[in-house]
Amino acid sequence: MNPDMYMQRLRARTDKETLAVGRRPRFFINTYGCQMNARESEQLSGALELAGFEPAPLETEADLVLYNTCCVRENAENKIIGNLGLSKFRKETKPDLIVVFCGCMAREKEMLAYLTERHGYIDIIFGTNNRRRFPEMLCKFLETGQRVIDVSDDAQTDAPESDMDARALVARHRQYKTGVNVMYGCDNFCAYCIVPYVRGRERSREPGDILREVAALADDGVKEIMLLGQNVNSYGANLKSPVTFAELLRKVNGVGKLSRIRFMTSHPKDFSDELIDALRDCEKVCKSVHLPLQSGSGRVLAAMNRRYTQEGYLALTERLRASVPGVAITTDIIVGFPGETEEDFLETLRVVNRVRFEGAFTFLYSKREGTPAAKMSDAVPAQIMKDRFKRLLETVNPIILAKNQSRVGETVQVMAEDDPPGKNGTLTGRADDNTLVHFCGKNPVAPGELLNVRITEAKTFYLTGTEA
Ligand code: SAH
Ligand code: SF4
Ligand code: F3S
């Protein structure tokens, strides 16, 4: 059936309910995980609004609660299972509450079995690559009262280019910035990572579709776009007419009304010189690169199946710093990968001291069933992992603080955020490299506006300043 038919049937239902109850049914979305999930939640909000629901101000006021989940680490999953408790509890007194569970966690076999058996109050479960059939599933559930569980991978039939959902353009979390998927899935199979299993094979969207979506967003008031993919550097290789990510970036840079373009994530193994040139040349592209290191030890990198060496990584960061003045390099680091020795860990610290990252997300290794690393012996004892984690932070954070302190006295361009003003009317914004900036403005500013701010004080996680 035509997907719009389901939308019309949902709309007819919610219109009737609205007449009977005097208000539209309300939805609330709990989003976990990466930027991709954040963007996909916006698309699901768009679908729900089109179906006649309206956003609830609070989760406890919602008639439909949706959990868009992440399974990249165990603690993320535990938190989500904990948060489900609120819906379980609410359903006891509000039996018509609709509970929807979707995203990466739903695509893990054992998790799905556990959710199906032990969380009977969940009404609809779907996966990652079949989310465009959510209206159909919701319609079926409302019409039959029967639970709907479908985590199939529609990637083959559901072409990525059909992604453009006009309504999702409007249903944004923030009006002035959003993400745009350029590709889905991942084929890299890093030994520790579950993403390739839950997100499926790598597929790139056609550049024309991406550009149309970006232009439509810019026309609708978006100032900043983050181009999203698990590994944007391999974008376009498998398209009928192959395109490189650097070429795509240059095209997006040509969209008139945008002020800023970001992209995430870059895999160091195929960061081309062509991309470095594009980064240098494109005036709207923020001079910041998220370049996950994961480990500094060549031995661990090989065991992780990362396909680059410490030397290769260092050479790439040196090329970046030499070619793109002022570039900010941020990273992800995992400590305690199976078999990581003290010497391996010291190699990671060595790279941190050499590259001097502008920011770093640090993680304790988390075993994910089904990945090659889950079968590896010689797990690092928890206490040693924690100790290394602490030492890593003690190395990373002072560097970030020193870098931030060196910006005191500089004038940086900041994009105003829509956070409510703090005490004394302080506003928040983001610098080109995404550093948080708290500042005093001269005049009222609109979110998404670019301003010059003179930095007066620096902390590890933010800068303070005054509008210049
Ligand atoms: N595609 C992106 C990142 C996806 S996951 C990339 O390749 O960089 C984000 C980060 O989570 C990873 O960079 C990694 O540092 C971390 N991560 C992934 N799996 C993990 C695991 N099993 N344990 C701990 N951290 C993990
Ligand atoms: Fe996971 Fe590696 Fe793919 Fe990133 S590139 S999503 S870390 S498998
Ligand atoms: Fe998490 Fe899935 Fe993103 S596992 S990090 S939400 S791709």
XYZ file of N, CA and C and ligand atoms in Angstrom, residues 186 188-190 192-193 195-196 230 267 294 306, ligand 2:
44
model
N 27.560 0.947 7.826
C 29.026 0.964 7.909
C 29.559 -0.402 7.489
N 32.972 -1.063 7.888
C 34.352 -1.134 8.378
C 34.618 -2.243 9.384
N 33.608 -2.649 10.095
C 33.750 -3.747 11.048
C 34.972 -3.606 11.956
N 35.097 -2.502 12.629
C 36.098 -2.377 13.687
C 35.741 -3.466 14.717
N 35.586 -3.993 17.800
C 34.818 -3.768 19.041
C 33.398 -3.292 18.770
N 33.083 -2.945 17.520
C 31.924 -2.078 17.268
C 30.710 -2.829 16.736
N 27.990 -1.233 15.466
C 27.241 -0.422 14.493
C 27.011 -1.132 13.145
N 28.032 -1.770 12.538
C 27.787 -2.422 11.241
C 26.695 -3.488 11.304
N 28.674 7.295 9.149
C 29.605 6.620 10.060
C 31.042 6.788 9.594
N 36.949 8.713 9.078
C 37.811 7.591 9.449
C 39.223 7.925 8.953
N 41.043 6.069 18.587
C 40.708 4.797 19.279
C 41.885 4.269 20.102
N 41.487 -1.332 12.488
C 41.294 0.077 12.118
C 41.986 0.423 10.798
Fe 32.030 1.363 14.247
Fe 34.337 1.409 12.994
Fe 32.093 1.664 11.590
Fe 32.901 3.627 13.200
S 33.982 2.902 11.376
S 30.845 2.793 13.050
S 33.840 2.536 14.903
S 32.755 -0.127 12.711
